[in-house]
Amino acid sequence: MDSLLKKRNILITGVRNKWSIAWGIAEAVHKAGGNIILTGQTEREAAEIHKLSETLNSPCSSYVCDITSDTGIRNLFEEIRDKYGELHGMVHAIAHAKAEDLKGDFIDTSREGFAHALEVSAFSLIALSAEARKIMPEGGCILTLTYMGSEKVFRDYKVMGVAKAALETSVYYLAADLGKEGVRINAISAGPVKTMAARGISNFNTILDTVRERAPLGRNVSQEDIGNTAVYLLSDLSSAVTGEILHVDSGFNKMGM
Ligand code: NAD
């Protein structure tokens, strides 16, 4: 496990704080020997992330990238190419919906709110992958984070469920485009984890309780559970796996009655 990602440069987006799923992935990638490159949405976030990375005993580079800016995305990959030469893996852990679109009925989703949620949470994977492939000359692995609200109705997830459905289908189409270059792309469909983004979802504690009660493993998932699966998907252990949506949810998605 210690050397699974040795000498691999892995870009990890979406670390906001130590509770972020992306931070759990960063810790696991670091443990597996990978070189971590982090991004935050703002200068302030990037500075906080850099501080957080110091707890790993080998502080890593942190860059600023707001995913809604094409120039910002291009600049990020130019900076990474200049400093690291090439990239072996990338983690996309970014999602956002406007607060008003996570309240009330789904049918009241605004045109602007729909476009915003889909742009930030799904199109961003396409935009990042298009740049990442250019600095993956020997192939690579891309990973994104999704949620079961794409498959079934979770009443409080609303427009994010639709955004995650678009994200998952994008994984299939990107896998088809990138396979010939040796670039694999997969998604982890994670069980609920109490993060900053999760705070925007009403009744989140009920979702956590329901998983604990009904999932085959009888517990919620941890950042470490997700991080370890991420290492598998970013490493050669998963060399023939692409276009896959892998549930890391204590088996909750398999339960009916
Ligand atoms: P988080 O709040 O820690 O992370 C969300 C990240 O998205 C933040 O770092 C934020 O800065 C980033 N972001 C939002 N808009 C951005 C923009 N315009 N440009 C750049 N970055 C932007 O929350 P999290 O729960 O760790 O979320 C990470 C991913 O995991 C998301 O895709 C989320 O949907 C997914 N996920 C979360 C759960 C859960 O229960 N927490 C479950 C399944 C999937």
Short mmCIF file of C-alpha atoms and ligand atoms in Angstrom, two decimals:
data_model
loop_
_atom_site.label_atom_id
_atom_site.label_comp_id
_atom_site.label_asym_id
_atom_site.label_seq_id
_atom_site.Cartn_x
_atom_site.Cartn_y
_atom_site.Cartn_z
CA MET A 1 0.00 0.00 0.00
CA ASP A 2 2.88 2.38 0.87
CA SER A 3 4.27 2.49 -2.66
CA LEU A 4 1.18 2.02 -4.84
CA LEU A 5 1.35 5.63 -6.04
CA LYS A 6 5.09 6.19 -5.69
CA LYS A 7 6.43 8.88 -8.07
CA ARG A 8 2.90 9.64 -9.26
CA ASN A 9 1.80 13.27 -9.44
CA ILE A 10 -1.83 13.45 -8.39
CA LEU A 11 -3.88 16.65 -8.66
CA ILE A 12 -6.63 16.77 -6.04
CA THR A 13 -9.33 19.43 -6.35
CA GLY A 14 -12.07 20.19 -3.83
CA VAL A 15 -10.22 20.28 -0.50
CA ARG A 16 -11.94 22.97 1.55
CA ASN A 17 -11.02 21.82 5.06
CA LYS A 18 -10.03 18.73 7.00
CA TRP A 19 -13.57 17.33 6.77
CA SER A 20 -13.58 17.39 2.95
CA ILE A 21 -13.80 14.03 1.19
CA ALA A 22 -10.94 15.29 -1.02
CA TRP A 23 -8.77 15.71 2.09
CA GLY A 24 -9.42 12.07 3.04
CA ILE A 25 -8.29 11.17 -0.46
CA ALA A 26 -5.21 13.42 -0.17
CA GLU A 27 -4.19 11.68 3.06
CA ALA A 28 -4.62 8.23 1.50
CA VAL A 29 -2.73 9.22 -1.67
CA HIS A 30 0.09 10.62 0.47
CA LYS A 31 0.21 7.37 2.49
CA ALA A 32 0.44 5.45 -0.80
CA GLY A 33 3.54 7.48 -1.77
CA GLY A 34 1.93 9.90 -4.27
CA ASN A 35 2.98 13.54 -4.78
CA ILE A 36 -0.06 15.62 -3.97
CA ILE A 37 -0.98 18.82 -5.80
CA LEU A 38 -3.98 20.64 -4.34
CA THR A 39 -6.33 23.36 -5.58
CA GLY A 40 -8.70 25.71 -3.79
CA GLN A 41 -11.41 27.94 -5.22
CA THR A 42 -9.95 31.18 -3.81
CA GLU A 43 -6.56 32.54 -2.64
CA ARG A 44 -7.76 32.24 0.96
CA GLU A 45 -8.77 28.59 0.49
CA ALA A 46 -5.48 27.77 -1.25
CA ALA A 47 -3.55 29.27 1.69
CA GLU A 48 -5.63 27.28 4.21
CA ILE A 49 -5.13 24.10 2.19
CA HIS A 50 -1.38 24.70 2.14
CA LYS A 51 -1.42 24.96 5.96
CA LEU A 52 -3.43 21.74 6.16
CA SER A 53 -0.92 19.98 3.90
CA GLU A 54 1.84 20.80 6.39
CA THR A 55 0.29 18.22 8.73
CA LEU A 56 1.41 15.55 6.25
CA ASN A 57 5.10 16.22 6.97
CA SER A 58 5.72 17.03 3.32
CA PRO A 59 3.85 20.20 2.41
CA CYS A 60 2.63 20.17 -1.17
CA SER A 61 1.86 22.81 -3.77
CA SER A 62 -1.55 24.42 -3.65
CA TYR A 63 -3.02 26.44 -6.50
CA VAL A 64 -6.09 28.58 -7.00
CA CYS A 65 -8.68 27.52 -9.56
CA ASP A 66 -12.28 28.62 -9.81
CA ILE A 67 -13.78 25.99 -12.07
CA THR A 68 -16.11 28.50 -13.75
CA SER A 69 -13.15 30.22 -15.46
CA ASP A 70 -11.63 28.68 -18.60
CA THR A 71 -8.57 30.90 -18.21
CA GLY A 72 -8.21 29.83 -14.58
CA ILE A 73 -8.30 26.16 -15.61
CA ARG A 74 -5.77 26.69 -18.42
CA ASN A 75 -3.42 28.61 -16.12
CA LEU A 76 -3.64 25.88 -13.45
CA PHE A 77 -2.51 23.16 -15.87
CA GLU A 78 0.23 25.36 -17.32
CA GLU A 79 1.59 25.93 -13.82
CA ILE A 80 1.43 22.21 -13.06
CA ARG A 81 3.16 21.32 -16.33
CA ASP A 82 5.91 23.88 -15.66
CA LYS A 83 6.56 22.59 -12.14
CA TYR A 84 5.88 18.83 -12.41
CA GLY A 85 6.18 18.06 -16.14
CA GLU A 86 3.41 15.50 -16.15
CA LEU A 87 0.38 14.33 -14.25
CA HIS A 88 -0.52 10.71 -13.46
CA GLY A 89 -3.84 11.21 -11.72
CA MET A 90 -6.54 13.77 -11.02
CA VAL A 91 -9.37 13.85 -8.49
CA HIS A 92 -12.43 15.98 -9.21
CA ALA A 93 -14.31 16.60 -5.94
CA ILE A 94 -16.26 19.73 -6.77
CA ALA A 95 -19.99 20.40 -6.55
CA HIS A 96 -22.24 23.34 -5.81
CA ALA A 97 -25.89 24.36 -6.07
CA LYS A 98 -27.50 27.63 -5.05
CA ALA A 99 -29.02 27.48 -1.56
CA GLU A 100 -32.48 28.41 -2.85
CA ASP A 101 -32.46 25.44 -5.22
CA LEU A 102 -31.86 23.05 -2.31
CA LYS A 103 -35.04 24.22 -0.60
CA GLY A 104 -38.71 23.86 -1.58
CA ASP A 105 -39.80 21.61 -4.42
CA PHE A 106 -37.53 20.41 -7.23
CA ILE A 107 -40.09 21.67 -9.75
CA ASP A 108 -39.28 25.24 -8.68
CA THR A 109 -35.61 24.99 -9.68
CA SER A 110 -34.68 28.18 -11.54
CA ARG A 111 -33.14 28.22 -15.04
CA GLU A 112 -30.07 29.96 -13.64
CA GLY A 113 -29.82 27.62 -10.64
CA PHE A 114 -30.03 24.56 -12.89
CA ALA A 115 -27.29 25.91 -15.18
CA HIS A 116 -25.09 26.81 -12.19
CA ALA A 117 -25.40 23.37 -10.52
CA LEU A 118 -24.73 21.54 -13.79
CA GLU A 119 -21.80 23.78 -14.75
CA VAL A 120 -19.98 23.60 -11.43
CA SER A 121 -20.80 19.98 -10.57
CA ALA A 122 -20.72 18.21 -13.96
CA PHE A 123 -19.26 20.34 -16.78
CA SER A 124 -16.23 21.04 -14.58
CA LEU A 125 -15.21 17.38 -14.90
CA ILE A 126 -15.16 17.68 -18.70
CA ALA A 127 -13.24 20.97 -18.61
CA LEU A 128 -10.62 19.64 -16.17
CA SER A 129 -10.24 16.32 -18.00
CA ALA A 130 -9.67 18.12 -21.33
CA GLU A 131 -6.64 19.91 -19.85
CA ALA A 132 -5.40 17.02 -17.71
CA ARG A 133 -5.12 14.66 -20.71
CA LYS A 134 -2.61 17.05 -22.33
CA ILE A 135 -0.13 16.45 -19.51
CA MET A 136 -0.74 12.70 -19.18
CA PRO A 137 1.58 11.46 -21.97
CA GLU A 138 1.83 7.98 -20.47
CA GLY A 139 -1.86 7.69 -19.66
CA GLY A 140 -3.39 8.34 -16.27
CA CYS A 141 -6.37 8.00 -13.96
CA ILE A 142 -9.18 10.47 -13.34
CA LEU A 143 -11.60 10.12 -10.47
CA THR A 144 -14.76 11.99 -9.54
CA LEU A 145 -17.20 11.89 -6.63
CA THR A 146 -20.90 11.26 -7.05
CA TYR A 147 -23.91 10.41 -4.90
CA MET A 148 -26.83 7.96 -5.13
CA GLY A 149 -29.21 10.91 -5.48
CA SER A 150 -28.55 10.48 -9.24
CA GLU A 151 -30.23 7.03 -9.24
CA LYS A 152 -33.13 7.42 -6.81
CA VAL A 153 -35.05 10.36 -5.44
CA PHE A 154 -33.62 11.75 -2.22
CA ARG A 155 -36.10 14.55 -1.68
CA ASP A 156 -33.60 16.98 -0.17
CA TYR A 157 -30.96 16.49 -2.90
CA LYS A 158 -33.05 18.07 -5.69
CA VAL A 159 -31.05 19.66 -8.55
CA MET A 160 -27.85 18.06 -7.27
CA GLY A 161 -29.36 14.66 -8.14
CA VAL A 162 -29.75 15.78 -11.74
CA ALA A 163 -26.23 17.24 -11.75
CA LYS A 164 -24.81 13.94 -10.46
CA ALA A 165 -26.69 12.01 -13.18
CA ALA A 166 -25.02 14.28 -15.77
CA LEU A 167 -21.67 13.79 -14.04
CA GLU A 168 -22.00 9.99 -14.12
CA THR A 169 -22.98 9.92 -17.79
CA SER A 170 -20.04 12.24 -18.50
CA VAL A 171 -17.80 9.59 -16.91
CA TYR A 172 -19.04 7.03 -19.49
CA TYR A 173 -18.49 9.35 -22.47
CA LEU A 174 -15.12 10.58 -21.22
CA ALA A 175 -14.02 6.95 -20.68
CA ALA A 176 -14.84 6.28 -24.35
CA ASP A 177 -12.86 9.33 -25.52
CA LEU A 178 -9.84 8.88 -23.26
CA GLY A 179 -9.40 5.10 -23.29
CA LYS A 180 -7.29 5.10 -26.47
CA GLU A 181 -4.81 7.42 -24.71
CA GLY A 182 -4.53 5.06 -21.74
CA VAL A 183 -6.45 7.48 -19.53
CA ARG A 184 -9.02 5.81 -17.27
CA ILE A 185 -11.87 7.65 -15.57
CA ASN A 186 -14.13 6.40 -12.80
CA ALA A 187 -16.42 7.70 -10.07
CA ILE A 188 -16.89 6.82 -6.44
CA SER A 189 -20.52 7.03 -5.38
CA ALA A 190 -19.91 7.80 -1.73
CA GLY A 191 -22.28 7.33 1.17
CA PRO A 192 -23.14 10.48 3.13
CA VAL A 193 -20.29 12.25 4.96
CA LYS A 194 -20.76 15.37 7.09
CA THR A 195 -18.83 18.01 5.13
CA MET A 196 -19.30 21.71 4.38
CA ALA A 197 -21.16 20.86 1.13
CA ALA A 198 -23.39 18.40 3.01
CA ARG A 199 -24.50 21.23 5.30
CA GLY A 200 -26.47 22.65 2.39
CA ILE A 201 -28.68 19.53 2.26
CA SER A 202 -31.71 19.62 4.59
CA ASN A 203 -32.26 16.69 6.95
CA PHE A 204 -28.71 15.43 6.37
CA ASN A 205 -28.62 13.82 9.82
CA THR A 206 -31.67 11.73 8.90
CA ILE A 207 -29.83 10.50 5.80
CA LEU A 208 -26.85 9.50 7.98
CA ASP A 209 -29.13 7.72 10.48
CA THR A 210 -30.98 5.84 7.73
CA VAL A 211 -27.74 4.53 6.21
CA ARG A 212 -26.54 3.40 9.65
CA GLU A 213 -29.82 1.56 10.24
CA ARG A 214 -30.29 -0.03 6.81
CA ALA A 215 -26.89 -0.55 5.18
CA PRO A 216 -25.56 -4.13 5.20
CA LEU A 217 -22.45 -3.00 7.08
CA GLY A 218 -24.55 -1.09 9.63
CA ARG A 219 -22.40 2.02 9.62
CA ASN A 220 -21.63 5.19 7.73
CA VAL A 221 -18.49 5.57 5.63
CA SER A 222 -15.38 7.49 6.66
CA GLN A 223 -13.00 9.72 4.72
CA GLU A 224 -10.54 6.84 5.05
CA ASP A 225 -12.93 4.33 3.43
CA ILE A 226 -13.30 6.64 0.45
CA GLY A 227 -9.58 7.52 0.38
CA ASN A 228 -8.54 3.87 0.23
CA THR A 229 -10.92 3.16 -2.66
CA ALA A 230 -9.55 6.25 -4.39
CA VAL A 231 -6.02 4.83 -4.11
CA TYR A 232 -7.26 1.62 -5.76
CA LEU A 233 -8.87 3.57 -8.62
CA LEU A 234 -5.81 5.84 -9.07
CA SER A 235 -3.33 2.98 -9.03
CA ASP A 236 -2.47 0.10 -11.36
CA LEU A 237 -4.55 -2.21 -9.16
CA SER A 238 -7.54 -1.05 -11.22
CA SER A 239 -5.70 -1.16 -14.58
CA ALA A 240 -8.69 -2.51 -16.57
CA VAL A 241 -11.39 -0.49 -14.82
CA THR A 242 -12.80 2.56 -16.59
CA GLY A 243 -16.22 4.19 -16.97
CA GLU A 244 -17.21 2.63 -13.64
CA ILE A 245 -19.36 4.06 -10.85
CA LEU A 246 -18.21 2.31 -7.68
CA HIS A 247 -20.41 2.60 -4.58
CA VAL A 248 -18.55 3.14 -1.31
CA ASP A 249 -21.62 3.30 0.90
CA SER A 250 -21.56 0.27 3.23
CA GLY A 251 -23.78 -1.48 0.67
CA PHE A 252 -26.74 0.86 1.22
CA ASN A 253 -27.56 1.13 -2.50
CA LYS A 254 -28.29 -2.60 -2.74
CA MET A 255 -31.08 -2.61 -0.16
CA GLY A 256 -34.79 -2.68 -1.08
CA MET A 257 -37.16 -3.57 1.73
P1 NAD B 1 -16.65 20.09 0.54
O1 NAD B 1 -17.49 21.29 0.82
O2 NAD B 1 -15.59 19.78 1.51
O3 NAD B 1 -16.03 20.15 -0.93
C1 NAD B 1 -16.68 20.76 -2.02
C2 NAD B 1 -15.60 21.50 -2.79
O4 NAD B 1 -16.14 22.06 -4.00
C3 NAD B 1 -15.00 22.67 -1.99
O5 NAD B 1 -13.61 22.51 -1.88
C4 NAD B 1 -15.32 23.89 -2.84
O6 NAD B 1 -14.33 24.90 -2.80
C5 NAD B 1 -15.40 23.25 -4.22
N1 NAD B 1 -16.05 24.15 -5.19
C6 NAD B 1 -17.35 24.55 -5.24
N2 NAD B 1 -17.52 25.44 -6.25
C7 NAD B 1 -16.31 25.59 -6.86
C8 NAD B 1 -15.83 26.36 -7.94
N3 NAD B 1 -16.62 27.20 -8.64
N4 NAD B 1 -14.51 26.25 -8.30
C9 NAD B 1 -13.68 25.43 -7.62
N5 NAD B 1 -14.08 24.67 -6.56
C10 NAD B 1 -15.36 24.76 -6.18
O7 NAD B 1 -17.70 18.85 0.43
P2 NAD B 1 -17.54 17.32 0.02
O8 NAD B 1 -18.78 16.68 0.54
O9 NAD B 1 -16.22 16.80 0.41
O10 NAD B 1 -17.68 17.36 -1.55
C11 NAD B 1 -16.73 16.80 -2.45
C12 NAD B 1 -17.44 16.00 -3.53
O11 NAD B 1 -17.99 14.82 -2.95
C13 NAD B 1 -18.61 16.74 -4.19
O12 NAD B 1 -18.65 16.43 -5.57
C14 NAD B 1 -19.81 16.11 -3.49
O13 NAD B 1 -21.00 16.21 -4.25
C15 NAD B 1 -19.33 14.69 -3.40
N6 NAD B 1 -20.07 13.82 -2.47
C16 NAD B 1 -20.28 14.22 -1.19
C17 NAD B 1 -20.98 13.40 -0.32
C18 NAD B 1 -21.24 13.82 1.10
O14 NAD B 1 -22.11 13.22 1.75
N7 NAD B 1 -20.52 14.79 1.65
C19 NAD B 1 -21.47 12.16 -0.77
C20 NAD B 1 -21.23 11.78 -2.09
C21 NAD B 1 -20.53 12.63 -2.93
#
